[in-house]
Coordinates of C-alpha atoms in Angstrom, one line a residue:
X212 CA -174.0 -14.1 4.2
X213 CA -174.3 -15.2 7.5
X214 CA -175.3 -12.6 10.1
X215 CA -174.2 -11.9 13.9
X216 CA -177.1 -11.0 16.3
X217 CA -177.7 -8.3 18.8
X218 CA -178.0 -9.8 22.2
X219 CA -174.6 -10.1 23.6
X220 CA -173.6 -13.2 24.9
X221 CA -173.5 -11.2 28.8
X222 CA -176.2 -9.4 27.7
X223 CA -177.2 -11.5 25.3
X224 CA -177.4 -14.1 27.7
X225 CA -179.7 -12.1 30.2
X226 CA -182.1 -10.7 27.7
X227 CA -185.3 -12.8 25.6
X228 CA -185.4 -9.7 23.5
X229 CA -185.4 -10.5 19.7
X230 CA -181.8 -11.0 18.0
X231 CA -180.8 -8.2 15.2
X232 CA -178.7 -8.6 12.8
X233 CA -175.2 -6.6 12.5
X234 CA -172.0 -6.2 10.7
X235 CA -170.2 -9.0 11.2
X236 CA -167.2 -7.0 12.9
X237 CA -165.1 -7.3 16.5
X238 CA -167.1 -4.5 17.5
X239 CA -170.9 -4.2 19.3
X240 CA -172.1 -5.3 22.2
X241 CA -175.2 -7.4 23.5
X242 CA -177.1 -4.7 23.4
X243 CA -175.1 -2.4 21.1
X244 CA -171.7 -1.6 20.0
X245 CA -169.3 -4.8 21.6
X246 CA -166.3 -3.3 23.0
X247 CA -162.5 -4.9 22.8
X248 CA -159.2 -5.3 23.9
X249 CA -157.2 -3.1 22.2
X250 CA -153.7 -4.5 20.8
X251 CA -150.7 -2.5 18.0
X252 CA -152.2 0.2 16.2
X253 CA -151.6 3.8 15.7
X254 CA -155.5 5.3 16.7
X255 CA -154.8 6.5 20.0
X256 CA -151.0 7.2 19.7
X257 CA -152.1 9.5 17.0
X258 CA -154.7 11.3 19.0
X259 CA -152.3 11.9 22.0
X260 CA -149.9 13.3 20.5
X261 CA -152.9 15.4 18.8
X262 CA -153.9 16.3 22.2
X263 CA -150.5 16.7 24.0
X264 CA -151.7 13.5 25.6
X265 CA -148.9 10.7 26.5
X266 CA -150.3 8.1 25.1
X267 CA -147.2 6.8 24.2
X268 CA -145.5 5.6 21.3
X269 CA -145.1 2.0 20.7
X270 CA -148.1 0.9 23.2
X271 CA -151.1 1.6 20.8
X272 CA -155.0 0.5 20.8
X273 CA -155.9 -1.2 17.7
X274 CA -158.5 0.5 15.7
X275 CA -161.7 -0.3 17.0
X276 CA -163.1 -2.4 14.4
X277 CA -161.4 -5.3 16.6
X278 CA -158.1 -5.9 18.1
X279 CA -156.6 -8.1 20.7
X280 CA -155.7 -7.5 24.4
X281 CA -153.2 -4.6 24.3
X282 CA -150.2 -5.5 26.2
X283 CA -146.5 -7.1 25.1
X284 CA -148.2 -10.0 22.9
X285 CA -150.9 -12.4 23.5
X286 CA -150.0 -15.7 23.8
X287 CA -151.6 -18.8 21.8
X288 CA -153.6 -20.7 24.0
X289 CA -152.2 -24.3 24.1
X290 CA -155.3 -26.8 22.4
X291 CA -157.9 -26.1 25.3
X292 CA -159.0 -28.6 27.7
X293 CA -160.2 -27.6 31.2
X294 CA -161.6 -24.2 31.1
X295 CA -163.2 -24.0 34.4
X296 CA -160.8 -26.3 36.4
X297 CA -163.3 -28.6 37.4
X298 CA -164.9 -32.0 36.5
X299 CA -166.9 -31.9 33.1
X300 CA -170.8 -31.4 33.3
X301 CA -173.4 -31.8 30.9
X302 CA -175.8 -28.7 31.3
X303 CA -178.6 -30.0 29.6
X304 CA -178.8 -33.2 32.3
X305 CA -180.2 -29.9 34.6
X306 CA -181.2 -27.5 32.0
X307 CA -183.6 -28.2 28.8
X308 CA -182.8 -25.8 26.0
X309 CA -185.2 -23.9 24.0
X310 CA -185.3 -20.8 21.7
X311 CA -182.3 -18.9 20.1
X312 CA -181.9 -15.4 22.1
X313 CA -179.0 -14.7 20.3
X314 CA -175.2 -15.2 18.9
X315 CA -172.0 -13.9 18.1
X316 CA -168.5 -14.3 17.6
X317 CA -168.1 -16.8 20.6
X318 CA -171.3 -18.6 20.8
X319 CA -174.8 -18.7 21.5
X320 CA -177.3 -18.0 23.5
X321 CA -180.5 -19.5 24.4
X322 CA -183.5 -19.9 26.4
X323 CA -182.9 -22.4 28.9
X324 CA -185.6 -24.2 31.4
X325 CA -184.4 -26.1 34.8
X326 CA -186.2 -29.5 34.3
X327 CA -186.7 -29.7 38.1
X328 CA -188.1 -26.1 38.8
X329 CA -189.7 -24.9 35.5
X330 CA -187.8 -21.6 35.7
X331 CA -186.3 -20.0 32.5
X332 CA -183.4 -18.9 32.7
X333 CA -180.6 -17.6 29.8
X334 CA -177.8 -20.3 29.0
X335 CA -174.8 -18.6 27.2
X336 CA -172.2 -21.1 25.6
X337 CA -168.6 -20.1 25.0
X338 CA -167.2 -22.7 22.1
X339 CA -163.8 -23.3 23.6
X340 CA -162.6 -23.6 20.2
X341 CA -162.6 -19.8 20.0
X342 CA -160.4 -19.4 22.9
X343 CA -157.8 -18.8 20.4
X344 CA -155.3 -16.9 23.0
X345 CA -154.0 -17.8 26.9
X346 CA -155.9 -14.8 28.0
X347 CA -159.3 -15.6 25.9
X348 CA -159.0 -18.5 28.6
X349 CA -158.2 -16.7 31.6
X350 CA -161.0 -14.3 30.6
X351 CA -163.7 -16.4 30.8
X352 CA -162.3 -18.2 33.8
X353 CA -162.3 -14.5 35.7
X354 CA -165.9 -13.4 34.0
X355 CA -167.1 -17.0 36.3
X356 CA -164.9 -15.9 39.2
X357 CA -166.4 -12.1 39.1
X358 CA -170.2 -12.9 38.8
X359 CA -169.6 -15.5 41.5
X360 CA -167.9 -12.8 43.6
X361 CA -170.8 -10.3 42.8
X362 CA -174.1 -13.6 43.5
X363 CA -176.4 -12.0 45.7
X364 CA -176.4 -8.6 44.9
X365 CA -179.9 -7.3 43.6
X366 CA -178.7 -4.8 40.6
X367 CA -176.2 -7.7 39.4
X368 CA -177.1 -10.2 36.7
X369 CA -177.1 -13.6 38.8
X370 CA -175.1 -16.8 37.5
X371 CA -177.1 -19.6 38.4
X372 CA -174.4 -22.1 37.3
X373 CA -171.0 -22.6 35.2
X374 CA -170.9 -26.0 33.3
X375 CA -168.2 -27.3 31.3
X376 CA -168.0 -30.2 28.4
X377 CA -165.6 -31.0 25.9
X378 CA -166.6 -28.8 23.1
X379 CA -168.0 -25.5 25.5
X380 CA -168.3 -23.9 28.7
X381 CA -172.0 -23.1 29.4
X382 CA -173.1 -20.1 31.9
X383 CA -176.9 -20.0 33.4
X384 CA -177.7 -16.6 34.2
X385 CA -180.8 -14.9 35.1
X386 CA -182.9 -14.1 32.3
X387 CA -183.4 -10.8 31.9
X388 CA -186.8 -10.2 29.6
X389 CA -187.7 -6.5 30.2
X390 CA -184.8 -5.2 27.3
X391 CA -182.5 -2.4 27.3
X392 CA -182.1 0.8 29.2
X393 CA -182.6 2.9 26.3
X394 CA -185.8 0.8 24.9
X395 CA -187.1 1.8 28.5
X396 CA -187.0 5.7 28.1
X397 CA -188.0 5.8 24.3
X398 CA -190.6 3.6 25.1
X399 CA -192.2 6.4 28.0
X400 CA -192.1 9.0 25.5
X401 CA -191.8 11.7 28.1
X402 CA -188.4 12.3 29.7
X403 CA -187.7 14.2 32.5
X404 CA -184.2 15.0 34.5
X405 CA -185.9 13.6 37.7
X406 CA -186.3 10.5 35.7
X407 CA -182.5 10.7 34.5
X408 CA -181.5 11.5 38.1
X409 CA -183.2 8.3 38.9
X410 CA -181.6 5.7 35.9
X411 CA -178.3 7.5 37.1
X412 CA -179.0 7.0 40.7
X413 CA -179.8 2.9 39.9
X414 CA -176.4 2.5 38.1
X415 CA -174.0 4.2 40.7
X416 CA -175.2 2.5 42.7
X417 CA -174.2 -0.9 41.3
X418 CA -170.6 0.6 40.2
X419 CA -170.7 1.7 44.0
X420 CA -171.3 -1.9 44.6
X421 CA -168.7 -3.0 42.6
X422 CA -165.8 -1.0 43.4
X423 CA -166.4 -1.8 47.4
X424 CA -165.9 -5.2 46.7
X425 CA -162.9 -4.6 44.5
X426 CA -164.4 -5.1 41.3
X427 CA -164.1 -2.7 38.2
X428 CA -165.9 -3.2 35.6
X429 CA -164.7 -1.7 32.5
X430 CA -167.4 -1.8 30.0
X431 CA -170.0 0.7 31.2
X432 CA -172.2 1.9 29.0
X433 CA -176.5 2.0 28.1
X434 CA -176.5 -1.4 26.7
X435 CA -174.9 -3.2 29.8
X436 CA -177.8 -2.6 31.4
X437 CA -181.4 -4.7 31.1
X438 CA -184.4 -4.3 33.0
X439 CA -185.6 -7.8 34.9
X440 CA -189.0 -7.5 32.9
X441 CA -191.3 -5.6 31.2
X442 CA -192.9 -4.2 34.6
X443 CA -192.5 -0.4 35.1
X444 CA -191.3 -0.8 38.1
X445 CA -188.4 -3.7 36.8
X446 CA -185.1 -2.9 38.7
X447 CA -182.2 -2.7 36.6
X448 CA -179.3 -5.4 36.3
X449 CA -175.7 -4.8 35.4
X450 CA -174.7 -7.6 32.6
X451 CA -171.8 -8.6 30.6
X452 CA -168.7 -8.7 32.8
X453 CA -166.6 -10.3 30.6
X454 CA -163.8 -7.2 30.5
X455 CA -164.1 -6.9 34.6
X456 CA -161.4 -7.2 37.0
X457 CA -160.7 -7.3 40.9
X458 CA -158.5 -4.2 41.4
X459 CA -156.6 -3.7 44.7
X460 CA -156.4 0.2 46.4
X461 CA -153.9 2.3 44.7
X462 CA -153.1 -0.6 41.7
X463 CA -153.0 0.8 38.3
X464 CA -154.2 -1.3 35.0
X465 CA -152.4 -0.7 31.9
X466 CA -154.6 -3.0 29.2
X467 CA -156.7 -0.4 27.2
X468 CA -160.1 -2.0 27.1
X469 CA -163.7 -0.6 26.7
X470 CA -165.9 1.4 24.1
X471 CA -165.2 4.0 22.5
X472 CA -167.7 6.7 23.3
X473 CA -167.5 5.6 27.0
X474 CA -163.5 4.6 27.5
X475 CA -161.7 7.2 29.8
X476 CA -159.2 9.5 28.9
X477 CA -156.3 7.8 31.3
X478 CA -157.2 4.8 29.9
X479 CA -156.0 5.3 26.4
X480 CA -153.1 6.7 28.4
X481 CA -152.4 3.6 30.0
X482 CA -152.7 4.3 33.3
X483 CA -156.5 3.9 35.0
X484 CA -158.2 2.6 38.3
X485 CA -162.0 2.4 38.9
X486 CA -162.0 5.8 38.4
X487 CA -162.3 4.9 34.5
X488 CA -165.8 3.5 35.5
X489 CA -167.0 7.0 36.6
X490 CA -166.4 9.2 33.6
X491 CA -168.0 5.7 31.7
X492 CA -171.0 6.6 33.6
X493 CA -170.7 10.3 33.4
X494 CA -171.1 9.3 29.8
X495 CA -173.6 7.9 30.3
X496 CA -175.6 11.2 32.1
X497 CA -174.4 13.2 29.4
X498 CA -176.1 11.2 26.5
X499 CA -179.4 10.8 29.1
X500 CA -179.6 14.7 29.2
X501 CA -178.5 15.5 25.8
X502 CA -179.2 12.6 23.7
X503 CA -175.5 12.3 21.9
X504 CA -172.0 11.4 23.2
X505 CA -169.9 14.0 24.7
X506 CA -166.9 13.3 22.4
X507 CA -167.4 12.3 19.0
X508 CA -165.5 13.0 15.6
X509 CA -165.8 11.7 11.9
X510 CA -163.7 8.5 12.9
X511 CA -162.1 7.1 15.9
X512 CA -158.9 8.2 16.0
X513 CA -161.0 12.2 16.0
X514 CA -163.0 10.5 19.3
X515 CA -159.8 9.5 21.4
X516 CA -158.4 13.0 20.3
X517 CA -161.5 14.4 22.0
X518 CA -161.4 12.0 24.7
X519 CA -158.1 13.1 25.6
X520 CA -159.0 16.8 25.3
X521 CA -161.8 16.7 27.2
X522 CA -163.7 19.9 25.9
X523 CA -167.4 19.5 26.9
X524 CA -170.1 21.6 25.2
X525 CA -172.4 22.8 27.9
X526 CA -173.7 25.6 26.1
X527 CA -175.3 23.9 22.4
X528 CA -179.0 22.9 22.5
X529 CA -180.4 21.3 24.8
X530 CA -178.3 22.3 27.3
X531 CA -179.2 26.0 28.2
X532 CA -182.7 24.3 29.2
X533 CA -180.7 21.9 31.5
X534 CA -180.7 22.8 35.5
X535 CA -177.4 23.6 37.2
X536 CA -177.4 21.0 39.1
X537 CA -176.9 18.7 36.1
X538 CA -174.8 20.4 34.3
X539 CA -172.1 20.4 37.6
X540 CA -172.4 16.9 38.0
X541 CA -171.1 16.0 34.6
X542 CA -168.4 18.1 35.0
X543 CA -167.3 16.3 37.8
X544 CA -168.2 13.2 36.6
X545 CA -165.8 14.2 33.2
X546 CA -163.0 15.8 35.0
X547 CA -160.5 14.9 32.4
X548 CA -158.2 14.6 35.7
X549 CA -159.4 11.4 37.2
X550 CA -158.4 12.2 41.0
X551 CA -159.9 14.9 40.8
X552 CA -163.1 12.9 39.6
X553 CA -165.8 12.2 41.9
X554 CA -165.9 8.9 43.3
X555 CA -169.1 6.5 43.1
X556 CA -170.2 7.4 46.7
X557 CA -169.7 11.1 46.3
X558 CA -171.9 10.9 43.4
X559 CA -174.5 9.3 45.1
X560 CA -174.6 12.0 47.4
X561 CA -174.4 14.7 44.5
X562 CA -178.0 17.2 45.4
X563 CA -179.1 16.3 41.6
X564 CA -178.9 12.7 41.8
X565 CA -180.0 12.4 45.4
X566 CA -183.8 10.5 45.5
X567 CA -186.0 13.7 46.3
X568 CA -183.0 16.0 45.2
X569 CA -182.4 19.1 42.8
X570 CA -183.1 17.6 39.8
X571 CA -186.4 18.9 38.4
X572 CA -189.8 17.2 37.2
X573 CA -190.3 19.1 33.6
X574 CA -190.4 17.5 30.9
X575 CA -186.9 17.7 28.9
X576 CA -187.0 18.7 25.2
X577 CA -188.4 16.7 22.9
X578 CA -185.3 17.1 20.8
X579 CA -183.6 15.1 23.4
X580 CA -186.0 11.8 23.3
X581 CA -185.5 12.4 19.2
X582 CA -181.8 12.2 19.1
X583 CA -181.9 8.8 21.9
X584 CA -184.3 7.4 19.1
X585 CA -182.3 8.6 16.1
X586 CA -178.8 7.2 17.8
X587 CA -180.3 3.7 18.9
X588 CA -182.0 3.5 15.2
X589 CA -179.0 4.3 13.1
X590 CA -176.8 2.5 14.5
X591 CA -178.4 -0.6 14.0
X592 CA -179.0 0.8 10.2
X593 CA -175.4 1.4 9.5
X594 CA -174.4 -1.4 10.6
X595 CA -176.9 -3.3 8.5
X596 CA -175.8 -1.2 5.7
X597 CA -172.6 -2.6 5.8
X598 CA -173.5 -6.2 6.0
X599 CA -175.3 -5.7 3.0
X600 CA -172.0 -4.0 1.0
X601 CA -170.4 -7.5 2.1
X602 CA -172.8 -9.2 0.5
X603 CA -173.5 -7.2 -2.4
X604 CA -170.0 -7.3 -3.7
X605 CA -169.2 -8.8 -7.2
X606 CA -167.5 -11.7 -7.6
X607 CA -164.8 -9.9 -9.4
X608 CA -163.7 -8.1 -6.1
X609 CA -163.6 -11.0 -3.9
X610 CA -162.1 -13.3 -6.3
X611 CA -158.7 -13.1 -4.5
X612 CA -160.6 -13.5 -1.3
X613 CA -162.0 -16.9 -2.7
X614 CA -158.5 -18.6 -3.7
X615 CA -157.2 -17.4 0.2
X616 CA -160.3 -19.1 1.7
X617 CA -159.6 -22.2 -0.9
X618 CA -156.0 -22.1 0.4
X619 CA -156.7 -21.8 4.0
X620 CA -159.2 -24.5 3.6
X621 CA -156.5 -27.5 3.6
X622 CA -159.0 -30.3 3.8
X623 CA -161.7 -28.9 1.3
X624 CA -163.9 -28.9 4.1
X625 CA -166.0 -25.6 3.4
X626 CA -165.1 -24.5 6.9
X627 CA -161.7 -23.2 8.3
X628 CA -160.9 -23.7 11.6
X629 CA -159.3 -20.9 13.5
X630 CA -155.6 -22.8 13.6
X631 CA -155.9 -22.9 9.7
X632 CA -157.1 -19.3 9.6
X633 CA -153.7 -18.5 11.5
X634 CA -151.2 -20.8 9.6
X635 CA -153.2 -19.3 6.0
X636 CA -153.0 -15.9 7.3
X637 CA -149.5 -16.3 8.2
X638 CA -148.5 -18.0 4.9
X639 CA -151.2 -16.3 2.2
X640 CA -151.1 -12.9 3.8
X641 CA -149.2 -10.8 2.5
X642 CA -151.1 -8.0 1.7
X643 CA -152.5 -7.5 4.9
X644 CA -151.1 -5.9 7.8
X645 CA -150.3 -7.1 11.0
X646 CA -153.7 -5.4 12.9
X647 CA -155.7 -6.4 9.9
X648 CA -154.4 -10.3 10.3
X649 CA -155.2 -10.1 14.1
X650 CA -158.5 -8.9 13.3
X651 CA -159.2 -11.6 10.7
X652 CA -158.2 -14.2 12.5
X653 CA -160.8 -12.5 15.7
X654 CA -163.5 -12.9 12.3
X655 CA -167.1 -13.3 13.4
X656 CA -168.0 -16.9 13.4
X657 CA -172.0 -15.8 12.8
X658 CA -173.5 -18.7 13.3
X659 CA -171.4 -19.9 16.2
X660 CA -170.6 -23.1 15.6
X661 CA -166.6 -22.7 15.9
X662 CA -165.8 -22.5 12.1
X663 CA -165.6 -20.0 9.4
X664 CA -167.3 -20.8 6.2
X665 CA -166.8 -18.7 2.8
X666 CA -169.6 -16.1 3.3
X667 CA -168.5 -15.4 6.5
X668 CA -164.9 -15.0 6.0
X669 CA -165.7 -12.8 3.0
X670 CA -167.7 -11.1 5.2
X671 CA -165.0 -10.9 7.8
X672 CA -162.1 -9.7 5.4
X673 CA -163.9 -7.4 3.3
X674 CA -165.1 -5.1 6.9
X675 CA -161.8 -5.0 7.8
X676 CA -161.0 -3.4 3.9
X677 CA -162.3 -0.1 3.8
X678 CA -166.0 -1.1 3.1
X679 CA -166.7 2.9 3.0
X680 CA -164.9 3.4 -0.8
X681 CA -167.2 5.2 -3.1
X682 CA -167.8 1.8 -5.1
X683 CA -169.1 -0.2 -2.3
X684 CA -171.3 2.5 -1.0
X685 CA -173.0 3.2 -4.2
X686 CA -173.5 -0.8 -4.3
X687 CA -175.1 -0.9 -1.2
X688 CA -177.2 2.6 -2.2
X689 CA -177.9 0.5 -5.7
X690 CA -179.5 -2.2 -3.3
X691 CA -181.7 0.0 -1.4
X692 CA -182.7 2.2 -4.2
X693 CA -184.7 -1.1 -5.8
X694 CA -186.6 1.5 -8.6
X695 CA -183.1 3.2 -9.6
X696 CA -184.7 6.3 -8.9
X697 CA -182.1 7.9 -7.0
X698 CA -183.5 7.7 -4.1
X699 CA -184.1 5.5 -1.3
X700 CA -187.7 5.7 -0.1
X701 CA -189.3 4.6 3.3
X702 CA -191.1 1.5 1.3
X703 CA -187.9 0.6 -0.3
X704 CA -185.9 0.8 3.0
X705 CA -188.5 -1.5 4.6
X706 CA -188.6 -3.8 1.7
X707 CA -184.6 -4.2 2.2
X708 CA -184.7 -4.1 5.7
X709 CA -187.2 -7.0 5.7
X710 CA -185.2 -8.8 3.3
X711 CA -182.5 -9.3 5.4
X712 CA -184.5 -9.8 8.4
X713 CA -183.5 -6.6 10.1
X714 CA -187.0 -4.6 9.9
X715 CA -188.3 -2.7 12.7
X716 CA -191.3 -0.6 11.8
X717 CA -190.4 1.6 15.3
X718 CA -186.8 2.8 13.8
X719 CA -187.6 3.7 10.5
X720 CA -189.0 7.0 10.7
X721 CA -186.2 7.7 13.1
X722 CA -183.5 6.3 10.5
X723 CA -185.4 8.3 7.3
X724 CA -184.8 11.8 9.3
X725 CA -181.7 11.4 10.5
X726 CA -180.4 10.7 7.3
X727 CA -182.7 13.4 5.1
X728 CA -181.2 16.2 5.4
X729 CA -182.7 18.4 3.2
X730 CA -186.4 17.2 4.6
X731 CA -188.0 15.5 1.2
X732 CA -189.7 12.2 3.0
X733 CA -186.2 10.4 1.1
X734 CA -182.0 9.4 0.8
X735 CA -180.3 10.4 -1.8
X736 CA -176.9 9.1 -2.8
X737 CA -174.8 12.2 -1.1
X738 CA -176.9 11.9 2.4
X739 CA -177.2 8.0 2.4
X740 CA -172.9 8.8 1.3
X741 CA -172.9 11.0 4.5
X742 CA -175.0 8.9 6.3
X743 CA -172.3 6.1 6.3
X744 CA -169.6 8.1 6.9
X745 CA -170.3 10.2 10.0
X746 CA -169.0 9.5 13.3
X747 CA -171.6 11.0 15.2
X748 CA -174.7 9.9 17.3
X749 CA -176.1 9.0 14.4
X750 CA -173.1 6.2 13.6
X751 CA -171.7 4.6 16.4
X752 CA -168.2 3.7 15.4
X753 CA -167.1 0.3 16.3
X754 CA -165.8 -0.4 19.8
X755 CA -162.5 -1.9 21.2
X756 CA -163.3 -4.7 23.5
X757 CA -162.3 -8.6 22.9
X758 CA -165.7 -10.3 24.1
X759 CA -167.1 -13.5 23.5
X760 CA -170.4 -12.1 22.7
X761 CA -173.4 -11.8 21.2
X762 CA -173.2 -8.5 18.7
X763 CA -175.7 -6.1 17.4

């Protein structure tokens, strides 16, 4: 099968940390879960009306496995020429290209050199044959306008340069090789609130930035964030603003973007201003200090009802070890009301957060640093887990999948182009509905080169199919458990993890405990079962944001 990798394409682009492979879905981001546009679909309708909310009737995210932009219809983009709206440029007449950092559903990322300078910088390429909408276009053409607009400041990711040819559009960026935020506090093993005073502190600040220069930014969350190198003292850079907008005073957006453990109540509601960054970041705090998402439920549709609700537990473990001061600010960071919610300068000058503030030196509990590790690790397993179920399936249950590829593949090619995915879909379709044809034809391209071959449109359609049915999971559990013992052991979780090139001998133990419930050192079917299931820490669900990205 072919595989998506984890850097994405924003963050992707800015980071030389190794690729991972993922679920070839809509969903994850550079550094994690990718978040989308959200287009038809009944998720968040569902949990307003669960939560009184108005989330209104017919206007409706798509589930967040992957949607498209969520407004009165996207239009196809016309065959794409100019992108940028400038003269054509070959990048590699400045830049010499080197290693693979990563890639994704719209392209890849690499390594790239000025020939002149030496520097290294990142050079992430958008094939412009996956612009397949109008506003795919005007998205990238607003993600070059925004990190012009933001050149300069210190916490941002810089652009060094925007090229365009005839096949891609090409973005230099600064190269950011110090990894993510949350590989930063794992990595110090001790974890006080002084030190998540100070991470919050950094990141305000650059949403304070933003928002005074009329930028929102939509996607905030852990893995937007990368650390210039591996020095201690590496400052932190804002990535990935592929979802960001200029925003005037008063103006309310309507487009329900974001992901889903960090998207604001009012904007499932439709209705949102920068104030939708804030509770992203108050998010944020709240996983720092307790080590899982505020609002969380066995699927999505159970998140958004949360989301809307609002309910935060301030009284379960760790939080009656947690100061007062901490425990006010993310109330008012997650004031379900969002003028009511603090604005990025008013946190700033919060007494916790303040540099020398209220926030205290002692070590947080350990349980905290173990649930970061456990919800970084298992993500990435699940997700693994259900790249494998793709490609562990029998030939007898993709057999109809085959004869749609065969006759969405006109010219016998091997490869489909997304204009005969559309026209097949549209024609050979069906059995799928309307959300489920929108996210096939959004299908990973994994190895980025602008078509679909078989294993990844299998891939592609059989994720958006209910890949958690009781036959696919014990397949996958039948792959893992290589003795047919019953259980899944650390060595034979390495041994499959290595096999598909996802090992990481750092996650493991952290993956083994959070799935062993009952403490015996293994899986067995009925936690590996629950494992998969769960919509907690321990299983990110998939997020709702369109990018062009890289993915985990």
């Amino acid at each position: 099968m072919g595989q998506c990798c984890s850097k994405g394409a924003g963050e992707a682009g800015a980071t030389e940390a190794a690729p991972k492979a993922q679920a070839p879905s809509r969903g994850a981001s550079a550094n994690n879960a990718d978040g989308q546009r959200a287009s038809s679909s009944s998720a968040v309708a569902a949990a307003a009306a669960a939560a009184g909310g108005g989330g209104g009737g017919t206007t409706k995210p798509a589930s967040p496995t992957g949607g498209a932009r969520a407004s009165s219809g996207s239009k196809p983009a016309a065959a794409v020429g100019t992108v940028l709206g400038r003269p054509m440029e070959d990048v590699r007449a400045t830049y010499s290209m080197g290693k693979e950092l990563g890639r994704g559903q719209f392209g890849v990322t690499h390594l790239c050199t000025h020939r002149t300078s030496g520097e290294k910088l990142a050079c992430k390429t958008i094939a412009k044959r996956k612009l397949a909408a109008r506003e795919d276009v005007d998205d990238v053409r607003r993600e070059v306008q925004i990190m012009h607009h933001l050149s300069g400041q210190p916490n941002v990711v810089g652009l060094r340069g925007a090229y365009e040819d005839k096949q891609s559009v090409h973005l230099v960026m600064e190269l950011c090789a110090g990894g993510e935020l949350f590989d930063r506090i794992i990595a110090r093993g001790q974890y006080t609130e002084r030190g998540a005073a100070e991470l919050l502190r950094a990141i305000v600040q650059i949403v304070h930035t933003c928002h005074s220069m009329g930028v929102m930014h939509r996607d905030i969350k852990p893995e937007n964030f990368l650390l210039l190198s591996k020095d201690e003292d590496a400052p932190l850079k804002a990535t990935d603003f592929g979802l960001s907008v200029f925003f005037k005073e008063g103006e309310l957006l309507r487009d329900i973007v974001g992901s889903a453990y960090y998207i604001a109540p009012e904007v499932l509601k439709r209705k949102y201003g920068p104030e939708a960054d804030i509770w992203s970041v108050g998010v944020m705090l709240y996983i720092f200090l307790a080590g899982v998402p505020p609002f969380w439920a066995e699927n999505e549709n159970g998140i958004f009802t949360a989301i809307l609700r609002g309910q935060l537990d301030l009284s379960s473990e760790p939080w009656p070890h947690i100061s007062p001061g901490a425990k006010d600010l993310v109330k008012k960071m997650l004031n379900i009301n969002p003028k009511e919610r603090l604005t990025a300068f008013q946190v700033l000058n919060h007494p916790w957060i303040k540099e020398d503030g209220d926030a205290p030196d002692t070590p947080l509990d350990n349980v905290v640093l173990d649930r970061l590790k456990q919800f970084r690790a298992m993500n990435q397993f699940k997700k693994a887990a259900l790249r494998i179920i793709a490609g562990c399936l029998s030939e007898e249950e993709i057999t109809g999948l085959k004869e749609m590829f065969k006759n969405i593949d006109k010219d016998n090619s091997g490869t489909i182009t997304l204009d005969e995915l559309k026209h097949g879909l549209a024609k050979h379709g069906p059995k799928l509905s309307d959300s489920e044809m929108e996210k096939l034809m959004e299908a990973a391209d994994a190895d980025g080169n602008g078509l679909i071959d078989y294993d990844e449109f299998v891939t592609a359609t059989v994720h958006m199919n209910k890949l958690d049915r009781e036959e696919h999971l014990y397949t996958a559990f039948q792959y893992f458990d290589k003795d047919n013992s019953g259980y899944i052991t650390k060595e034979e979780l390495e041994h499959a993890l290595k096999e598909q090139g996802l090992y990481d001998a750092d996650k493991i133990k952290d993956i083994i405990s959070d799935a062993d419930s009952d403490n015996d050192g293994r899986i067995d079917y009925s936690e590996f079962v629950a494992m998969m299931r769960k919509g907690t820490a321990g299983a990110e669900p998939m997020n709702i944001k369109k990018r062009r990205d890289i993915v985990l």
